[in-house]
Amino acid sequence: MPTALYPGTFDPPTNGHFDIIERAAGLFDRVIVTVALNSSKKFLFSIEERLAMLEEVIGSFGEDLSSRVEIARFNGLLVDFAREQNASVIVRGLRTLGDFEYEMQMALMNRRLASQINTVFIAADERYIHLNSTIVRDLARHGAPLDELVPASVAQRLVARFSESG
Ligand code: COA
């Protein structure tokens, strides 16, 4: 059974991401949730905080699932990290048609860089198709409820971060 990477920036991880992680762990023996360090994005949470949020939630998945899921940080090209980890699959969640074009472009470029690595798309749960981390950060900044969008531990960190910054 191949090892799969599930890459992203996870700033913060949302229920949409955890849905994909759970589904991927049902398909692959080893899933490495791969947190990007070198994105052009401006982050609300540090890499350590993003790793800790993922760890807290994945640790609560139950032994069967959490034993298949690892968390790692990466810098540089995703395909290089995949080779290092002996991973031959990249998992990506597909939410809307809008995702498709961007995802195909990335999948084809990654394949060009490393033809033995395949991208597998997992259809997002319909509850999360309009969710992304920017929306979650925005809602948190304005004190809106975050139930059903992020796990409680992530919501607590968001509330704390925005109460620190006033
Ligand atoms: N549910 C909810 N939200 C989701 C989601 C899901 N299933 N899947 C993605 N999202 C959100 C993310 O939170 C993110 O939100 P934000 O833009 O508001 O922060 C947004 O959708 C885009 O996510 P994603 O496409 O995963 O982008 P990313 O910036 O999180 O990660 C990398 C992109 C890191 C995977 C990609 O840039 C990469 O591989 N970089 C490494 C360099 C490299 O190899 N480049 C060549 C690639 S061709």
PDB file of C-alpha atoms and ligand atoms in Angstrom:
ATOM      1  CA  MET A   1       0.000   0.000   0.000  1.00  0.00           C
ATOM      2  CA  PRO A   2       1.617   3.316  -1.037  1.00  0.00           C
ATOM      3  CA  THR A   3       2.434   6.140   1.331  1.00  0.00           C
ATOM      4  CA  ALA A   4       0.415   9.299   0.664  1.00  0.00           C
ATOM      5  CA  LEU A   5       1.223  12.934   1.373  1.00  0.00           C
ATOM      6  CA  TYR A   6      -1.539  15.403   2.154  1.00  0.00           C
ATOM      7  CA  PRO A   7       0.078  18.829   1.708  1.00  0.00           C
ATOM      8  CA  GLY A   8      -1.182  22.274   2.624  1.00  0.00           C
ATOM      9  CA  THR A   9      -0.498  25.349   4.689  1.00  0.00           C
ATOM     10  CA  PHE A  10      -3.193  24.626   7.335  1.00  0.00           C
ATOM     11  CA  ASP A  11      -3.416  28.172   8.720  1.00  0.00           C
ATOM     12  CA  PRO A  12      -5.459  26.982  10.557  1.00  0.00           C
ATOM     13  CA  PRO A  13      -6.527  23.402   9.780  1.00  0.00           C
ATOM     14  CA  THR A  14     -10.319  23.222   9.400  1.00  0.00           C
ATOM     15  CA  ASN A  15     -12.932  20.486   9.575  1.00  0.00           C
ATOM     16  CA  GLY A  16     -12.647  20.358   5.774  1.00  0.00           C
ATOM     17  CA  HIS A  17      -8.993  19.319   6.092  1.00  0.00           C
ATOM     18  CA  PHE A  18      -9.736  16.775   8.845  1.00  0.00           C
ATOM     19  CA  ASP A  19     -12.485  15.266   6.690  1.00  0.00           C
ATOM     20  CA  ILE A  20      -9.953  14.692   3.888  1.00  0.00           C
ATOM     21  CA  ILE A  21      -7.333  13.339   6.350  1.00  0.00           C
ATOM     22  CA  GLU A  22      -9.832  10.807   7.736  1.00  0.00           C
ATOM     23  CA  ARG A  23     -10.868   9.695   4.263  1.00  0.00           C
ATOM     24  CA  ALA A  24      -7.240   9.404   3.144  1.00  0.00           C
ATOM     25  CA  ALA A  25      -6.410   7.326   6.238  1.00  0.00           C
ATOM     26  CA  GLY A  26      -9.201   4.967   5.187  1.00  0.00           C
ATOM     27  CA  LEU A  27      -7.490   4.484   1.819  1.00  0.00           C
ATOM     28  CA  PHE A  28      -3.768   4.428   2.645  1.00  0.00           C
ATOM     29  CA  ASP A  29      -1.724   2.741   5.388  1.00  0.00           C
ATOM     30  CA  ARG A  30       0.480   5.775   5.880  1.00  0.00           C
ATOM     31  CA  VAL A  31      -0.674   9.354   5.347  1.00  0.00           C
ATOM     32  CA  ILE A  32       1.760  12.179   5.987  1.00  0.00           C
ATOM     33  CA  VAL A  33       0.045  15.503   6.573  1.00  0.00           C
ATOM     34  CA  THR A  34       2.672  17.782   5.131  1.00  0.00           C
ATOM     35  CA  VAL A  35       2.752  21.365   6.362  1.00  0.00           C
ATOM     36  CA  ALA A  36       4.366  23.839   3.971  1.00  0.00           C
ATOM     37  CA  LEU A  37       6.923  26.254   5.377  1.00  0.00           C
ATOM     38  CA  ASN A  38       7.723  28.173   2.242  1.00  0.00           C
ATOM     39  CA  SER A  39       4.465  29.578   0.997  1.00  0.00           C
ATOM     40  CA  SER A  40       4.110  33.151  -0.224  1.00  0.00           C
ATOM     41  CA  LYS A  41       1.196  33.448   2.220  1.00  0.00           C
ATOM     42  CA  LYS A  42       1.360  35.632   5.305  1.00  0.00           C
ATOM     43  CA  PHE A  43       0.595  33.319   8.223  1.00  0.00           C
ATOM     44  CA  LEU A  44      -1.511  33.921  11.329  1.00  0.00           C
ATOM     45  CA  PHE A  45      -0.023  30.855  13.051  1.00  0.00           C
ATOM     46  CA  SER A  46       3.617  29.814  13.188  1.00  0.00           C
ATOM     47  CA  ILE A  47       4.688  26.468  11.772  1.00  0.00           C
ATOM     48  CA  GLU A  48       4.942  25.081  15.344  1.00  0.00           C
ATOM     49  CA  GLU A  49       1.389  26.206  16.120  1.00  0.00           C
ATOM     50  CA  ARG A  50       0.029  24.697  12.902  1.00  0.00           C
ATOM     51  CA  LEU A  51       1.782  21.394  13.623  1.00  0.00           C
ATOM     52  CA  ALA A  52       0.472  21.424  17.210  1.00  0.00           C
ATOM     53  CA  MET A  53      -3.125  22.051  16.074  1.00  0.00           C
ATOM     54  CA  LEU A  54      -2.933  19.127  13.652  1.00  0.00           C
ATOM     55  CA  GLU A  55      -1.381  16.894  16.313  1.00  0.00           C
ATOM     56  CA  GLU A  56      -4.044  17.742  18.914  1.00  0.00           C
ATOM     57  CA  VAL A  57      -6.912  16.844  16.605  1.00  0.00           C
ATOM     58  CA  ILE A  58      -5.358  13.838  14.870  1.00  0.00           C
ATOM     59  CA  GLY A  59      -4.411  12.447  18.305  1.00  0.00           C
ATOM     60  CA  SER A  60      -8.133  12.340  19.092  1.00  0.00           C
ATOM     61  CA  PHE A  61      -9.053  10.333  15.959  1.00  0.00           C
ATOM     62  CA  GLY A  62      -8.813   6.957  17.663  1.00  0.00           C
ATOM     63  CA  GLU A  63      -5.934   4.490  17.551  1.00  0.00           C
ATOM     64  CA  ASP A  64      -6.860   2.856  14.257  1.00  0.00           C
ATOM     65  CA  LEU A  65      -6.817   6.093  12.275  1.00  0.00           C
ATOM     66  CA  SER A  66      -4.198   8.090  14.157  1.00  0.00           C
ATOM     67  CA  SER A  67      -1.688   5.227  13.867  1.00  0.00           C
ATOM     68  CA  ARG A  68      -1.771   5.710  10.078  1.00  0.00           C
ATOM     69  CA  VAL A  69      -1.337   9.487  10.115  1.00  0.00           C
ATOM     70  CA  GLU A  70       1.950  11.354  10.587  1.00  0.00           C
ATOM     71  CA  ILE A  71       2.579  15.068  10.549  1.00  0.00           C
ATOM     72  CA  ALA A  72       5.648  16.659   8.999  1.00  0.00           C
ATOM     73  CA  ARG A  73       6.883  20.027   7.848  1.00  0.00           C
ATOM     74  CA  PHE A  74       8.452  20.574   4.462  1.00  0.00           C
ATOM     75  CA  ASN A  75      10.413  23.193   2.652  1.00  0.00           C
ATOM     76  CA  GLY A  76      11.056  23.276  -1.067  1.00  0.00           C
ATOM     77  CA  LEU A  77       9.403  21.193  -3.724  1.00  0.00           C
ATOM     78  CA  LEU A  78       6.675  18.803  -2.678  1.00  0.00           C
ATOM     79  CA  VAL A  79       7.878  16.063  -5.027  1.00  0.00           C
ATOM     80  CA  ASP A  80      11.350  16.145  -3.440  1.00  0.00           C
ATOM     81  CA  PHE A  81       9.789  15.637  -0.022  1.00  0.00           C
ATOM     82  CA  ALA A  82       7.634  12.819  -1.457  1.00  0.00           C
ATOM     83  CA  ARG A  83      10.758  11.071  -2.769  1.00  0.00           C
ATOM     84  CA  GLU A  84      12.485  11.488   0.626  1.00  0.00           C
ATOM     85  CA  GLN A  85       9.507   9.874   2.344  1.00  0.00           C
ATOM     86  CA  ASN A  86       9.095   7.180  -0.273  1.00  0.00           C
ATOM     87  CA  ALA A  87       5.573   8.474  -0.942  1.00  0.00           C
ATOM     88  CA  SER A  88       4.080   7.811  -4.362  1.00  0.00           C
ATOM     89  CA  VAL A  89       0.720   9.536  -3.870  1.00  0.00           C
ATOM     90  CA  ILE A  90      -0.262  13.156  -3.249  1.00  0.00           C
ATOM     91  CA  VAL A  91      -3.773  13.532  -1.859  1.00  0.00           C
ATOM     92  CA  ARG A  92      -5.742  16.681  -2.581  1.00  0.00           C
ATOM     93  CA  GLY A  93      -9.309  17.539  -1.616  1.00  0.00           C
ATOM     94  CA  LEU A  94     -11.628  18.769  -4.363  1.00  0.00           C
ATOM     95  CA  ARG A  95     -14.349  21.148  -3.277  1.00  0.00           C
ATOM     96  CA  THR A  96     -15.738  23.080  -6.209  1.00  0.00           C
ATOM     97  CA  LEU A  97     -15.224  23.308  -9.948  1.00  0.00           C
ATOM     98  CA  GLY A  98     -13.041  26.317  -9.162  1.00  0.00           C
ATOM     99  CA  ASP A  99     -10.555  24.015  -7.392  1.00  0.00           C
ATOM    100  CA  PHE A 100     -10.317  21.732 -10.388  1.00  0.00           C
ATOM    101  CA  GLU A 101      -8.325  23.902 -12.769  1.00  0.00           C
ATOM    102  CA  TYR A 102      -5.731  24.838 -10.134  1.00  0.00           C
ATOM    103  CA  GLU A 103      -5.506  21.270  -8.873  1.00  0.00           C
ATOM    104  CA  MET A 104      -5.043  19.824 -12.358  1.00  0.00           C
ATOM    105  CA  GLN A 105      -2.318  22.355 -13.056  1.00  0.00           C
ATOM    106  CA  MET A 106      -0.477  21.363  -9.851  1.00  0.00           C
ATOM    107  CA  ALA A 107      -1.037  17.650 -10.425  1.00  0.00           C
ATOM    108  CA  LEU A 108       0.299  17.833 -13.982  1.00  0.00           C
ATOM    109  CA  MET A 109       3.304  19.918 -12.958  1.00  0.00           C
ATOM    110  CA  ASN A 110       4.089  17.523 -10.100  1.00  0.00           C
ATOM    111  CA  ARG A 111       3.796  14.601 -12.501  1.00  0.00           C
ATOM    112  CA  ARG A 112       6.146  16.329 -14.921  1.00  0.00           C
ATOM    113  CA  LEU A 113       8.636  16.758 -12.092  1.00  0.00           C
ATOM    114  CA  ALA A 114       8.220  13.186 -10.833  1.00  0.00           C
ATOM    115  CA  SER A 115       6.334  10.858 -13.169  1.00  0.00           C
ATOM    116  CA  GLN A 116       6.092   8.037 -10.599  1.00  0.00           C
ATOM    117  CA  ILE A 117       4.066  10.222  -8.182  1.00  0.00           C
ATOM    118  CA  ASN A 118       0.305  10.293  -8.723  1.00  0.00           C
ATOM    119  CA  THR A 119      -2.173  12.828  -7.388  1.00  0.00           C
ATOM    120  CA  VAL A 120      -5.383  11.367  -5.981  1.00  0.00           C
ATOM    121  CA  PHE A 121      -8.371  13.688  -5.538  1.00  0.00           C
ATOM    122  CA  ILE A 122     -10.840  13.097  -2.730  1.00  0.00           C
ATOM    123  CA  ALA A 123     -14.258  14.745  -3.018  1.00  0.00           C
ATOM    124  CA  ALA A 124     -14.815  17.070  -0.052  1.00  0.00           C
ATOM    125  CA  ASP A 125     -17.820  16.616   2.176  1.00  0.00           C
ATOM    126  CA  GLU A 126     -20.571  18.949   0.959  1.00  0.00           C
ATOM    127  CA  ARG A 127     -20.625  20.662   4.373  1.00  0.00           C
ATOM    128  CA  TYR A 128     -17.163  22.029   3.726  1.00  0.00           C
ATOM    129  CA  ILE A 129     -17.134  22.971   0.062  1.00  0.00           C
ATOM    130  CA  HIS A 130     -17.253  26.700   0.732  1.00  0.00           C
ATOM    131  CA  LEU A 131     -14.780  26.596   3.585  1.00  0.00           C
ATOM    132  CA  ASN A 132     -11.195  27.735   3.573  1.00  0.00           C
ATOM    133  CA  SER A 133      -8.716  28.934   6.175  1.00  0.00           C
ATOM    134  CA  THR A 134      -9.070  32.607   5.178  1.00  0.00           C
ATOM    135  CA  ILE A 135     -12.832  32.529   5.838  1.00  0.00           C
ATOM    136  CA  VAL A 136     -12.236  30.890   9.216  1.00  0.00           C
ATOM    137  CA  ARG A 137      -9.634  33.518  10.195  1.00  0.00           C
ATOM    138  CA  ASP A 138     -12.007  36.293   9.113  1.00  0.00           C
ATOM    139  CA  LEU A 139     -14.932  34.910  11.110  1.00  0.00           C
ATOM    140  CA  ALA A 140     -12.708  34.494  14.168  1.00  0.00           C
ATOM    141  CA  ARG A 141     -11.370  38.043  13.823  1.00  0.00           C
ATOM    142  CA  HIS A 142     -14.964  39.323  14.006  1.00  0.00           C
ATOM    143  CA  GLY A 143     -16.001  37.053  16.863  1.00  0.00           C
ATOM    144  CA  ALA A 144     -18.419  34.941  14.759  1.00  0.00           C
ATOM    145  CA  PRO A 145     -19.214  31.368  15.878  1.00  0.00           C
ATOM    146  CA  LEU A 146     -16.817  28.732  14.557  1.00  0.00           C
ATOM    147  CA  ASP A 147     -18.831  25.617  15.468  1.00  0.00           C
ATOM    148  CA  GLU A 148     -18.796  22.995  12.740  1.00  0.00           C
ATOM    149  CA  LEU A 149     -16.036  24.840  10.873  1.00  0.00           C
ATOM    150  CA  VAL A 150     -13.043  23.931  13.054  1.00  0.00           C
ATOM    151  CA  PRO A 151     -12.510  21.578  16.026  1.00  0.00           C
ATOM    152  CA  ALA A 152     -12.879  23.142  19.489  1.00  0.00           C
ATOM    153  CA  SER A 153      -9.114  23.132  20.125  1.00  0.00           C
ATOM    154  CA  VAL A 154      -8.492  25.125  16.929  1.00  0.00           C
ATOM    155  CA  ALA A 155     -11.335  27.530  17.767  1.00  0.00           C
ATOM    156  CA  GLN A 156      -9.731  28.170  21.176  1.00  0.00           C
ATOM    157  CA  ARG A 157      -6.412  29.084  19.560  1.00  0.00           C
ATOM    158  CA  LEU A 158      -8.153  31.425  17.122  1.00  0.00           C
ATOM    159  CA  VAL A 159     -10.069  33.180  19.891  1.00  0.00           C
ATOM    160  CA  ALA A 160      -6.877  33.492  21.936  1.00  0.00           C
ATOM    161  CA  ARG A 161      -4.901  34.870  18.968  1.00  0.00           C
ATOM    162  CA  PHE A 162      -7.442  37.591  18.224  1.00  0.00           C
ATOM    163  CA  SER A 163      -7.899  38.523  21.872  1.00  0.00           C
ATOM    164  CA  GLU A 164      -4.081  38.967  22.118  1.00  0.00           C
ATOM    165  CA  SER A 165      -4.081  41.321  19.127  1.00  0.00           C
ATOM    166  CA  GLY A 166      -7.100  43.214  20.474  1.00  0.00           C
TER     167      GLY A 166
HETATM  168  N1  COA B   1     -11.509  21.964   3.218  1.00  0.00           N
HETATM  169  C1  COA B   1     -11.454  23.242   3.565  1.00  0.00           C
HETATM  170  N2  COA B   1     -10.516  24.105   3.120  1.00  0.00           N
HETATM  171  C2  COA B   1      -9.610  23.618   2.260  1.00  0.00           C
HETATM  172  C3  COA B   1      -9.605  22.285   1.848  1.00  0.00           C
HETATM  173  C4  COA B   1     -10.603  21.441   2.367  1.00  0.00           C
HETATM  174  N3  COA B   1     -10.711  20.173   2.015  1.00  0.00           N
HETATM  175  N4  COA B   1      -8.581  22.111   0.988  1.00  0.00           N
HETATM  176  C5  COA B   1      -7.954  23.297   0.871  1.00  0.00           C
HETATM  177  N5  COA B   1      -8.583  24.205   1.647  1.00  0.00           N
HETATM  178  C6  COA B   1      -8.267  25.616   1.754  1.00  0.00           C
HETATM  179  C7  COA B   1      -6.970  25.885   2.462  1.00  0.00           C
HETATM  180  O1  COA B   1      -7.169  26.071   3.854  1.00  0.00           O
HETATM  181  C8  COA B   1      -6.495  27.147   1.816  1.00  0.00           C
HETATM  182  O2  COA B   1      -7.133  28.261   2.414  1.00  0.00           O
HETATM  183  P1  COA B   1      -6.456  29.703   2.392  1.00  0.00           P
HETATM  184  O3  COA B   1      -5.998  29.971   0.988  1.00  0.00           O
HETATM  185  O4  COA B   1      -7.560  30.562   2.806  1.00  0.00           O
HETATM  186  O5  COA B   1      -5.312  29.607   3.355  1.00  0.00           O
HETATM  187  C9  COA B   1      -7.030  27.055   0.390  1.00  0.00           C
HETATM  188  O6  COA B   1      -8.100  26.139   0.448  1.00  0.00           O
HETATM  189  C10 COA B   1      -6.017  26.588  -0.588  1.00  0.00           C
HETATM  190  O7  COA B   1      -5.493  25.373  -0.100  1.00  0.00           O
HETATM  191  P2  COA B   1      -4.323  24.639  -0.795  1.00  0.00           P
HETATM  192  O8  COA B   1      -4.556  24.556  -2.259  1.00  0.00           O
HETATM  193  O9  COA B   1      -4.047  23.383  -0.056  1.00  0.00           O
HETATM  194  O10 COA B   1      -3.144  25.648  -0.688  1.00  0.00           O
HETATM  195  P3  COA B   1      -2.154  25.802   0.405  1.00  0.00           P
HETATM  196  O11 COA B   1      -1.625  27.167   0.204  1.00  0.00           O
HETATM  197  O12 COA B   1      -2.727  25.449   1.728  1.00  0.00           O
HETATM  198  O13 COA B   1      -1.028  24.698  -0.007  1.00  0.00           O
HETATM  199  C11 COA B   1       0.784  23.759  -1.307  1.00  0.00           C
HETATM  200  C12 COA B   1      -0.415  24.709  -1.294  1.00  0.00           C
HETATM  201  C13 COA B   1       1.697  24.011  -0.127  1.00  0.00           C
HETATM  202  C14 COA B   1       0.291  22.327  -1.258  1.00  0.00           C
HETATM  203  C15 COA B   1       1.525  23.984  -2.655  1.00  0.00           C
HETATM  204  O14 COA B   1       1.741  25.355  -2.828  1.00  0.00           O
HETATM  205  C16 COA B   1       2.863  23.263  -2.711  1.00  0.00           C
HETATM  206  O15 COA B   1       2.914  22.075  -2.951  1.00  0.00           O
HETATM  207  N6  COA B   1       3.949  24.012  -2.493  1.00  0.00           N
HETATM  208  C17 COA B   1       5.313  23.470  -2.487  1.00  0.00           C
HETATM  209  C18 COA B   1       6.130  23.988  -3.636  1.00  0.00           C
HETATM  210  C19 COA B   1       5.921  23.124  -4.828  1.00  0.00           C
HETATM  211  O16 COA B   1       6.187  21.941  -4.852  1.00  0.00           O
HETATM  212  N7  COA B   1       5.433  23.768  -5.888  1.00  0.00           N
HETATM  213  C20 COA B   1       5.152  23.107  -7.129  1.00  0.00           C
HETATM  214  C21 COA B   1       3.724  22.623  -7.109  1.00  0.00           C
HETATM  215  S1  COA B   1       3.201  22.393  -8.763  1.00  0.00           S
END
